[in-house]
XYZ file of C-alpha atoms in Angstrom:
666
model
C 51.338 154.189 229.106
C 50.121 150.616 228.789
C 46.544 151.684 228.297
C 47.285 154.383 225.687
C 46.070 154.158 222.098
C 48.448 152.730 219.479
C 50.848 155.293 218.066
C 52.916 154.286 215.077
C 55.448 156.991 215.877
C 55.982 155.918 219.470
C 57.239 152.356 219.336
C 60.387 152.912 221.364
C 60.976 152.540 225.116
C 62.233 156.056 225.464
C 60.400 158.261 227.851
C 59.048 155.262 229.775
C 56.279 154.656 227.246
C 55.522 151.368 225.435
C 52.787 151.146 222.821
C 50.440 148.161 222.657
C 51.690 147.473 219.161
C 55.259 147.119 220.451
C 54.136 144.837 223.262
C 52.074 142.659 220.945
C 54.897 142.513 218.435
C 57.370 141.402 221.084
C 55.111 138.993 222.926
C 52.935 137.652 220.115
C 55.057 137.704 216.933
C 58.613 137.876 218.170
C 59.308 140.843 215.832
C 62.585 142.670 216.250
C 62.703 145.621 218.606
C 65.186 148.350 218.063
C 67.138 148.014 221.311
C 67.878 145.150 223.726
C 66.873 147.406 226.627
C 63.407 147.722 225.163
C 63.136 143.951 224.770
C 63.990 143.459 228.425
C 61.398 146.033 229.434
C 58.708 144.449 227.298
C 59.467 141.027 228.697
C 59.424 142.414 232.221
C 55.930 143.796 231.650
C 54.231 141.003 229.695
C 55.658 138.063 231.663
C 54.124 139.053 234.993
C 51.192 137.000 236.289
C 48.221 139.096 237.236
C 46.593 139.090 240.645
C 42.969 138.286 239.933
C 39.724 137.461 241.743
C 39.697 133.889 243.010
C 37.263 131.499 241.389
C 37.199 127.844 242.416
C 35.171 124.679 241.843
C 33.991 122.386 244.624
C 33.817 118.801 243.352
C 31.390 116.556 245.183
C 28.681 113.902 244.855
C 25.028 114.426 243.894
C 22.214 113.777 246.352
C 21.643 110.246 245.068
C 25.332 109.491 245.692
C 25.814 111.170 249.074
C 23.140 113.541 250.256
C 25.302 114.963 253.039
C 28.248 115.729 250.722
C 26.236 117.906 248.346
C 24.590 119.718 251.239
C 27.972 120.377 252.821
C 29.299 121.590 249.472
C 26.433 124.077 249.193
C 27.014 125.382 252.718
C 30.745 125.730 252.046
C 30.148 127.435 248.694
C 27.841 129.946 250.415
C 30.463 130.619 253.084
C 33.167 131.196 250.472
C 30.914 133.512 248.466
C 30.296 135.513 251.635
C 34.021 136.226 251.989
C 34.512 137.192 248.331
C 35.415 133.857 246.695
C 33.518 132.821 243.572
C 32.645 129.156 244.234
C 30.834 126.816 241.876
C 29.846 123.175 242.474
C 30.571 120.256 240.178
C 28.694 117.029 240.939
C 30.008 113.658 239.796
C 28.869 110.076 240.288
C 30.585 107.934 242.929
C 33.127 106.370 240.595
C 33.670 109.583 238.576
C 34.164 111.563 241.781
C 36.753 109.166 243.171
C 38.466 108.850 239.796
C 38.801 112.645 239.572
C 40.130 112.966 243.129
C 42.184 109.805 243.612
C 43.338 108.848 240.132
C 43.442 111.943 237.906
C 43.834 114.525 240.706
C 41.602 116.847 238.685
C 40.027 119.232 241.191
C 40.411 122.522 243.042
C 38.767 121.495 246.292
C 36.352 118.678 247.062
C 33.872 117.631 249.721
C 33.332 114.000 250.616
C 33.998 111.169 253.008
C 37.484 110.018 253.911
C 37.838 106.326 254.855
C 40.066 107.305 257.779
C 41.165 104.445 259.990
C 40.875 102.990 263.458
C 44.593 103.621 263.907
C 46.384 106.922 263.186
C 49.009 105.089 261.125
C 46.837 105.859 258.063
C 47.982 109.503 258.286
C 51.402 108.512 256.946
C 50.071 107.421 253.580
C 47.424 110.138 253.583
C 49.846 113.054 253.895
C 53.504 112.104 253.393
C 55.129 113.973 250.510
C 56.566 110.772 249.017
C 53.015 109.900 247.950
C 52.103 113.328 246.552
C 52.077 112.093 242.949
C 50.623 108.635 243.546
C 47.075 107.495 242.912
C 44.503 106.496 245.481
C 44.102 107.585 249.084
C 47.885 108.043 249.215
C 48.011 111.838 249.632
C 45.337 112.821 247.097
C 45.901 116.418 248.218
C 49.409 116.605 246.747
C 50.499 118.026 250.104
C 54.278 118.303 250.565
C 55.952 119.606 253.687
C 59.305 118.198 254.779
C 58.868 119.345 258.364
C 55.494 117.631 258.583
C 57.015 114.491 257.029
C 59.244 114.286 260.090
C 56.208 114.185 262.394
C 54.670 111.419 260.292
C 57.884 109.429 260.326
C 58.253 109.828 264.090
C 54.771 108.515 264.861
C 55.365 105.638 262.456
C 58.564 104.615 264.203
C 57.451 105.047 267.820
C 55.962 102.396 270.103
C 53.942 102.481 273.306
C 53.766 105.765 275.185
C 56.264 107.340 272.806
C 53.862 106.677 269.961
C 50.985 108.340 271.801
C 53.113 111.483 272.180
C 54.281 111.317 268.559
C 50.711 110.987 267.311
C 49.706 114.029 269.378
C 52.495 116.114 267.859
C 51.481 114.972 264.371
C 47.835 115.875 264.928
C 48.684 119.275 266.384
C 50.909 120.028 263.378
C 48.135 118.865 261.059
C 45.687 121.236 262.754
C 48.091 124.105 262.087
C 48.721 123.180 258.450
C 45.144 122.185 257.512
C 46.085 120.157 254.386
C 42.419 119.243 254.525
C 39.679 120.449 256.846
C 38.158 117.624 258.933
C 34.514 118.510 259.387
C 32.639 115.816 261.288
C 32.201 112.103 261.970
C 28.701 110.871 261.100
C 26.704 108.673 263.463
C 26.073 105.272 261.914
C 22.619 103.754 262.149
C 21.314 100.626 260.474
C 18.027 98.773 260.645
C 18.095 95.033 261.316
C 15.665 92.144 261.651
C 16.231 89.789 264.575
C 13.727 87.061 263.692
C 15.816 85.370 260.987
C 19.333 86.081 262.258
C 20.548 87.186 265.681
C 23.860 88.483 267.030
C 23.917 91.798 265.164
C 26.453 94.193 266.637
C 28.900 91.579 267.926
C 31.046 92.556 264.951
C 31.047 95.974 263.286
C 28.648 95.888 260.284
C 31.170 97.789 258.137
C 33.636 94.894 258.517
C 33.619 91.178 257.689
C 32.985 90.346 261.338
C 29.571 92.003 261.166
C 28.362 89.161 258.945
C 30.096 86.263 260.687
C 29.136 84.453 263.868
C 25.422 85.212 263.488
C 22.855 82.853 265.008
C 19.828 81.411 263.251
C 16.699 83.134 264.495
C 13.340 81.565 265.306
C 11.868 82.412 261.888
C 14.496 80.310 260.159
C 14.192 77.448 262.596
C 10.428 77.326 262.119
C 10.650 77.700 258.364
C 9.046 81.170 258.387
C 10.475 84.093 256.490
C 11.994 84.278 253.017
C 15.155 82.633 251.774
C 13.937 79.236 250.646
C 13.668 77.608 254.080
C 11.359 74.643 254.596
C 9.487 73.763 257.733
C 12.482 71.941 259.169
C 14.903 74.751 258.486
C 17.089 72.464 256.356
C 16.911 74.348 253.038
C 19.409 77.100 252.126
C 19.083 80.227 254.262
C 19.773 83.560 252.593
C 20.962 86.605 254.522
C 19.582 89.595 252.616
C 21.026 93.101 252.858
C 19.757 96.390 251.436
C 22.898 98.013 250.039
C 22.773 101.669 248.935
C 25.732 101.502 246.545
C 25.604 99.876 243.114
C 29.366 99.769 242.549
C 29.993 96.286 244.010
C 27.602 94.880 241.411
C 29.846 96.342 238.705
C 33.348 95.799 240.033
C 34.875 93.482 242.664
C 38.516 94.442 242.221
C 40.066 94.991 245.680
C 42.532 97.450 244.102
C 39.996 99.709 242.343
C 39.893 102.815 244.523
C 37.019 104.397 242.618
C 34.776 101.375 243.249
C 35.536 100.771 246.914
C 33.961 102.384 249.962
C 34.364 100.516 253.256
C 35.534 97.280 251.585
C 33.098 95.042 253.481
C 32.319 92.748 250.545
C 36.006 92.494 249.637
C 36.775 91.415 253.217
C 34.235 88.616 252.931
C 35.795 87.391 249.670
C 39.477 87.787 250.593
C 41.192 86.741 253.803
C 43.903 88.782 255.488
C 46.535 87.450 257.856
C 44.974 89.374 260.743
C 41.807 91.326 261.503
C 40.896 94.333 263.602
C 38.190 92.855 265.872
C 35.783 95.772 266.059
C 32.349 95.542 267.589
C 29.511 97.923 266.829
C 29.910 99.900 270.013
C 33.565 100.691 270.476
C 37.096 100.581 269.150
C 38.470 98.430 271.941
C 38.065 95.235 269.930
C 35.875 92.183 270.411
C 37.242 88.971 271.863
C 37.962 86.495 269.095
C 38.681 82.990 270.287
C 41.347 80.865 268.663
C 41.355 77.216 267.761
C 42.867 74.455 269.877
C 45.949 74.113 267.683
C 47.087 77.566 268.757
C 47.324 76.658 272.440
C 44.166 78.399 273.609
C 43.988 79.093 277.321
C 40.981 80.370 279.198
C 40.767 82.152 282.493
C 37.869 81.982 284.909
C 36.073 84.691 282.988
C 36.091 82.669 279.799
C 38.355 85.078 277.909
C 41.026 83.514 275.742
C 44.566 84.403 274.860
C 46.614 82.941 272.058
C 50.261 82.218 271.528
C 52.727 79.481 270.797
C 52.618 76.185 272.656
C 54.601 77.612 275.536
C 52.228 80.589 275.638
C 55.041 83.113 275.840
C 55.062 84.880 272.530
C 52.191 87.311 272.981
C 53.225 88.649 269.597
C 49.806 88.361 268.044
C 48.399 91.372 269.832
C 46.482 89.454 272.486
C 46.214 90.484 276.111
C 48.836 88.031 277.342
C 51.669 89.336 279.483
C 54.954 90.466 277.964
C 57.724 87.902 277.846
C 61.444 88.276 278.338
C 61.891 87.627 274.597
C 60.540 91.065 273.802
C 57.356 89.889 272.100
C 54.912 91.943 274.114
C 51.506 92.708 272.555
C 51.631 95.820 270.431
C 48.225 96.120 268.798
C 44.619 95.005 268.965
C 44.928 92.754 265.922
C 43.827 89.137 266.063
C 45.125 86.242 263.952
C 42.942 85.250 261.017
C 44.560 83.507 258.048
C 47.740 83.545 260.121
C 47.630 81.044 262.963
C 50.146 83.153 264.849
C 53.125 85.487 264.493
C 56.090 86.202 266.690
C 58.531 89.123 266.727
C 62.284 88.751 266.990
C 64.220 90.390 269.821
C 64.987 93.481 267.737
C 61.333 94.056 266.950
C 62.062 94.216 263.223
C 60.994 90.825 261.850
C 57.829 88.805 262.338
C 57.788 85.056 261.791
C 54.282 84.346 260.536
C 52.756 80.894 260.578
C 49.846 80.308 258.206
C 46.959 78.001 258.879
C 47.564 74.776 257.044
C 45.526 73.336 254.178
C 43.818 76.604 253.230
C 42.605 76.905 249.646
C 41.323 79.557 247.282
C 37.807 79.412 245.925
C 39.048 77.753 242.730
C 40.518 74.916 244.844
C 44.125 76.022 244.379
C 46.229 75.811 247.578
C 47.029 79.012 249.473
C 50.686 79.029 250.491
C 53.365 81.354 251.814
C 54.286 82.096 248.197
C 50.869 83.747 247.654
C 51.486 85.903 250.717
C 54.973 86.869 249.553
C 53.593 87.678 246.106
C 50.797 89.844 247.570
C 53.185 92.219 249.312
C 55.381 92.538 246.245
C 52.361 93.038 243.997
C 50.694 95.717 246.129
C 53.975 97.661 246.126
C 54.128 97.502 242.312
C 51.295 95.888 240.356
C 53.552 95.937 237.296
C 56.146 93.777 239.104
C 58.925 95.975 237.723
C 58.079 95.336 234.063
C 56.334 98.632 233.254
C 58.035 101.908 232.329
C 57.181 103.278 235.771
C 56.100 101.573 238.973
C 52.387 100.963 239.416
C 51.679 100.773 243.179
C 48.197 99.736 244.245
C 45.986 102.775 244.964
C 44.702 100.991 248.074
C 46.693 99.331 250.902
C 49.869 101.103 249.729
C 50.687 102.727 253.056
C 50.352 99.469 254.986
C 52.538 97.553 252.558
C 55.132 100.326 252.443
C 56.113 99.471 256.016
C 57.331 96.080 254.759
C 61.008 95.914 253.829
C 61.129 92.265 252.815
C 59.148 89.030 252.846
C 61.035 85.741 252.904
C 59.327 82.406 252.408
C 60.590 79.770 254.834
C 58.318 76.947 253.666
C 54.763 76.580 252.416
C 53.278 77.740 255.708
C 55.896 79.997 257.269
C 57.451 83.281 256.241
C 59.410 86.158 257.712
C 58.214 89.739 257.301
C 60.723 92.492 258.079
C 59.403 96.025 258.591
C 60.951 99.481 258.927
C 58.326 100.786 261.331
C 57.200 100.147 264.895
C 55.569 96.842 265.740
C 52.122 98.450 266.014
C 52.429 99.959 262.533
C 54.177 96.915 261.091
C 51.372 94.634 262.180
C 48.906 96.748 260.199
C 50.533 95.251 257.114
C 48.901 91.973 258.131
C 45.441 93.358 257.326
C 45.772 93.525 253.520
C 43.837 91.019 251.352
C 45.892 87.993 250.289
C 45.751 87.623 246.504
C 46.173 84.337 244.601
C 49.398 84.565 242.623
C 48.100 82.425 239.764
C 45.242 84.895 239.187
C 47.000 88.238 239.638
C 50.497 87.687 238.272
C 49.255 87.696 234.635
C 47.548 91.028 235.376
C 50.912 92.742 235.896
C 51.006 93.521 232.168
C 50.362 97.079 230.980
C 46.691 97.853 230.449
C 45.754 98.153 226.796
C 42.541 99.710 225.475
C 42.510 99.866 221.652
C 42.034 103.422 220.396
C 42.795 105.049 223.750
C 45.927 106.386 225.381
C 46.602 104.659 228.688
C 48.569 106.513 231.367
C 52.013 105.193 232.250
C 52.017 102.996 235.323
C 48.584 101.511 234.607
C 48.663 97.741 234.899
C 45.830 95.442 233.946
C 45.402 94.710 237.653
C 44.273 98.287 238.299
C 41.528 98.352 235.671
C 40.065 94.832 235.628
C 36.594 94.458 237.151
C 37.739 91.141 238.686
C 34.452 89.343 238.068
C 34.266 86.611 239.173
C 36.634 87.259 242.090
C 38.736 84.398 243.436
C 39.816 84.749 247.037
C 39.989 82.501 250.080
C 37.456 84.267 252.309
C 34.502 82.788 254.192
C 32.217 83.651 251.265
C 32.774 82.989 247.571
C 31.199 84.682 244.577
C 27.957 83.181 243.246
C 26.132 85.586 240.907
C 25.536 89.247 240.218
C 23.283 91.480 238.177
C 24.537 95.019 237.664
C 22.656 97.556 239.766
C 20.437 94.806 241.140
C 22.388 92.443 243.397
C 25.612 90.676 244.295
C 25.156 87.197 245.727
C 27.818 85.312 247.669
C 27.679 81.764 248.981
C 29.318 80.069 251.928
C 32.794 78.675 251.224
C 32.577 75.334 252.998
C 36.343 74.781 252.953
C 37.085 77.948 254.923
C 39.119 77.425 258.080
C 36.382 78.942 260.283
C 34.236 75.882 259.417
C 36.762 73.421 260.851
C 36.203 71.527 264.065
C 38.106 73.056 266.936
C 38.172 76.530 265.400
C 35.995 78.886 267.408
C 36.464 82.004 265.308
C 33.163 83.460 264.038
C 32.106 81.707 260.861
C 29.378 81.740 258.251
C 25.822 80.962 259.369
C 23.669 81.473 256.246
C 24.179 79.529 253.053
C 24.044 82.652 250.949
C 24.548 86.383 251.417
C 22.761 88.644 248.957
C 23.458 92.374 248.671
C 20.321 93.884 247.147
C 21.124 97.212 245.493
C 18.813 99.964 246.667
C 18.726 103.610 245.563
C 18.110 105.388 248.873
C 17.942 104.896 252.617
C 14.154 105.290 252.756
C 13.541 102.398 250.393
C 16.233 100.315 252.131
C 14.374 100.795 255.420
C 11.162 99.687 253.740
C 12.831 96.482 252.567
C 13.753 95.576 256.143
C 10.379 96.528 257.574
C 8.541 94.433 254.975
C 10.829 91.404 255.426
C 12.550 91.766 252.055
C 15.923 92.356 253.737
C 17.545 91.555 257.079
C 19.819 94.585 257.419
C 20.600 97.914 255.785
C 24.266 97.125 255.193
C 25.256 100.711 254.398
C 24.812 103.332 257.113
C 21.536 105.216 256.799
C 21.502 108.791 255.566
C 20.882 111.331 258.303
C 17.585 112.622 256.900
C 15.795 109.362 257.854
C 17.324 108.911 261.298
C 15.037 111.186 263.350
C 11.880 109.458 262.144
C 13.440 106.035 262.614
C 14.575 106.750 266.169
C 11.192 108.290 266.913
C 9.411 105.155 265.722
C 11.746 102.990 267.792
C 11.190 105.059 270.933
C 7.429 104.999 270.429
C 7.409 101.251 269.837
C 6.118 101.730 266.301
C 8.708 99.674 264.454
C 7.505 96.316 263.116
C 7.993 93.342 265.396
C 11.526 91.894 265.348
C 12.968 95.072 263.773
C 15.603 97.077 265.679
C 17.887 100.073 265.178
C 21.600 99.246 265.336
C 23.978 102.088 266.219
C 27.690 101.755 265.458
C 30.846 103.776 265.976
C 32.382 105.285 262.852
C 35.944 105.977 261.788
C 35.244 107.654 258.445
C 34.799 111.422 258.400
C 33.605 114.197 256.111
C 36.203 116.708 255.025
C 37.082 119.542 252.665
C 40.125 118.551 250.617
C 42.466 121.038 248.940
C 44.525 120.380 245.822
C 47.834 121.656 247.176
C 49.381 121.297 243.716
C 47.641 124.574 242.828
C 47.764 128.107 244.200
C 46.407 129.387 246.494
C 45.538 125.975 247.986
C 49.236 125.280 248.488
C 49.359 128.150 250.979
C 48.635 127.010 254.573
C 47.569 130.549 255.527
C 44.858 130.413 252.888
C 43.726 126.975 254.046
C 43.520 128.149 257.645
C 41.423 131.146 256.661
C 39.020 128.895 254.780
C 38.784 126.575 257.782
C 37.789 129.523 259.957
C 34.790 130.494 257.826
C 33.307 126.980 258.134
C 31.014 126.490 261.110
C 31.358 122.769 261.766
C 28.847 122.775 264.605
C 26.321 124.452 262.313
C 26.988 121.872 259.597
C 26.228 119.071 262.043
C 22.849 120.592 262.868
C 21.884 121.846 259.410
C 23.142 118.940 257.289
C 23.161 115.938 259.632
C 20.200 116.882 261.835
C 22.526 116.550 264.804
C 23.548 112.959 263.959
C 27.286 113.634 263.717
C 30.003 115.158 265.868
C 32.257 118.038 264.751
C 35.982 117.307 264.896
C 39.318 119.092 264.797
C 41.406 115.891 264.521
C 40.700 113.153 261.921
C 41.187 110.185 264.268
C 39.008 108.171 266.621
C 38.219 109.675 270.003
C 40.654 107.415 271.845
C 43.523 108.891 269.789
C 42.367 112.531 269.961
C 44.621 114.573 272.287
C 43.043 116.886 274.842
C 44.459 119.874 272.969
C 42.269 119.064 269.947
C 39.080 117.838 271.598
C 35.958 119.660 270.513
C 34.652 121.902 273.263
C 32.048 123.999 271.537
C 34.488 125.190 268.881
C 37.555 124.134 266.940
C 40.492 124.740 269.305
C 42.911 125.599 266.465
C 40.776 127.283 263.786
C 37.686 128.638 265.592
C 34.780 129.807 263.461
C 34.773 133.539 262.708
C 31.117 134.097 263.410
C 28.128 132.780 265.335
C 25.464 130.143 264.576
C 26.459 129.781 260.945
C 26.608 133.542 260.321
C 30.092 134.687 259.296
C 31.570 137.852 260.759
C 32.521 139.219 257.334
C 34.780 141.962 258.668
C 36.724 139.487 260.815
C 36.982 137.017 257.932
C 38.235 139.675 255.503
C 40.735 140.830 258.074
C 41.972 137.235 258.474
C 42.551 136.861 254.728
C 44.259 140.256 254.531
C 46.456 139.437 257.524
C 47.421 136.234 255.683
C 48.745 138.326 252.786
C 45.738 138.405 250.461
C 43.848 141.440 249.228
C 40.390 142.456 248.003
C 39.414 144.501 244.973
C 36.910 147.350 244.948
C 34.019 144.912 244.503
C 34.890 142.876 247.591
C 36.400 139.957 245.663
C 39.381 138.107 247.117
C 42.395 138.513 244.814
C 45.100 135.866 244.458
C 47.965 135.079 242.141
C 47.231 131.804 240.283
């Protein structure tokens, strides 16, 4: 027997007995065994993987990085322990966490925020198997399912009502597969001052539009308040934000996934061809007016539509009526760096017209060649010169819809896509990079004394300080972990006469780095900051709302509530067993009480979800109605029904040992 004591006289396979010495000799030293039959038997025994108790590590952020993530991780670890899974927690800093998950893919499971998207098109890059080995938010889970790929491809190709149905089918399949477990969408609250600047909430404060189109408040006009204003209000005005994230003070590379969160500062530094015009209160889009050169027309209600001079294209996503040319509006996007775009009859190619005489912050002209270069560069930051392709870890999914970009002249180009118009137009929202700055960064990264992974271009690792874009703000100064200061770019097209797009009001915009929400609130209340630019952590919200309701906030200080499209989730590394097994993932999802998490971790300031999309895209079949409609919690009020949970795992093909530990084959 395998467990018998060594016996020098019993080294054969006869009689069904194999000594340890024979096994060790065959497996460890390769010594000769008397018969080939015995060798086969030894190999059959020693080459079998054991079924062993499952032990996993939950990677997440510490409390000073994301208080809610570590609390969720602890709740999830406790739930897993309850059902016989040994779970430990590994905390990493913001950049180390994202590097482990998005770049090195070094994790079992993780808990954190997903950037999500206002449009479900992001699911293609998030889950398609073609991205399973790429870096960034392109399928960090390593999830691969050919049948699910077909759902993703269908919703990417469909338009109109067909797309709505295709998205529903995709979301319902996702709920079955659970490649990650969507937990909840946090409520977003910020604190703002209204005495120095007004108009907060007209644009979403997580986007560039939240900091454009503001009005000077009475304190600035009278010379009161900080920011270097004199009594006439003629001196430079500084918009001050309390920003609870030090990473922008260290790195301003728009392609560095481990240093980016919502990308607000990047959007202010870099223009895109189009913008998603979100307000603070909804996802329907705010009305952005166009300039006179784009044939603006106004109805009696003062709302504007944009198009070509004959006002028939409608191809820019405005609310104008469809034309016979087949250029009906297909999205909520609004022109930005692009003056307009128009689809061909086949709905495959956009002709994009750039605003003329735009320049980068270093005074170099911005032309159609920079746009063409950007799409090629984001698809492969090595430009084909490295041993393997080096796609950008951000924006990859949007750019992947682009088949070709052809420059017609300095201000016109044709963009051909292999997706629906709605998805294709999302490619217009990537930052436009100056070719003369980024082309030299296509070379392979080189760090003396260190091995650099294949497919790592200099563009992916540079800190990009100072950044050179074409956005409404340009870089001024920074001090690591203290501040990032931007200044108004006077040559930006929003400053031109006749252009009524929201522009820059203050002379400078300073992001003051703050460690926590409580101290950020104090900055606003004491007139050291005008807004908490990052959403406040949930632990401060009850007191803040209580003060607001009781009228106890300082004068000219208000709470700003905004819709959110990011969500908290539990991510599985599907490259490893048992996380590659959808039955296992579903069982895990059913021992997580999302409603309890919302109350215990977020103090009620979040909403549990079953589908990782905005409410307008959530099908009725997946709407939250007291429980998850696909993977309902096996228990009540946070207490797991252990017998039901064990039965679920056993029904899924797993087993328990005598000590109640879940056993899996790794």
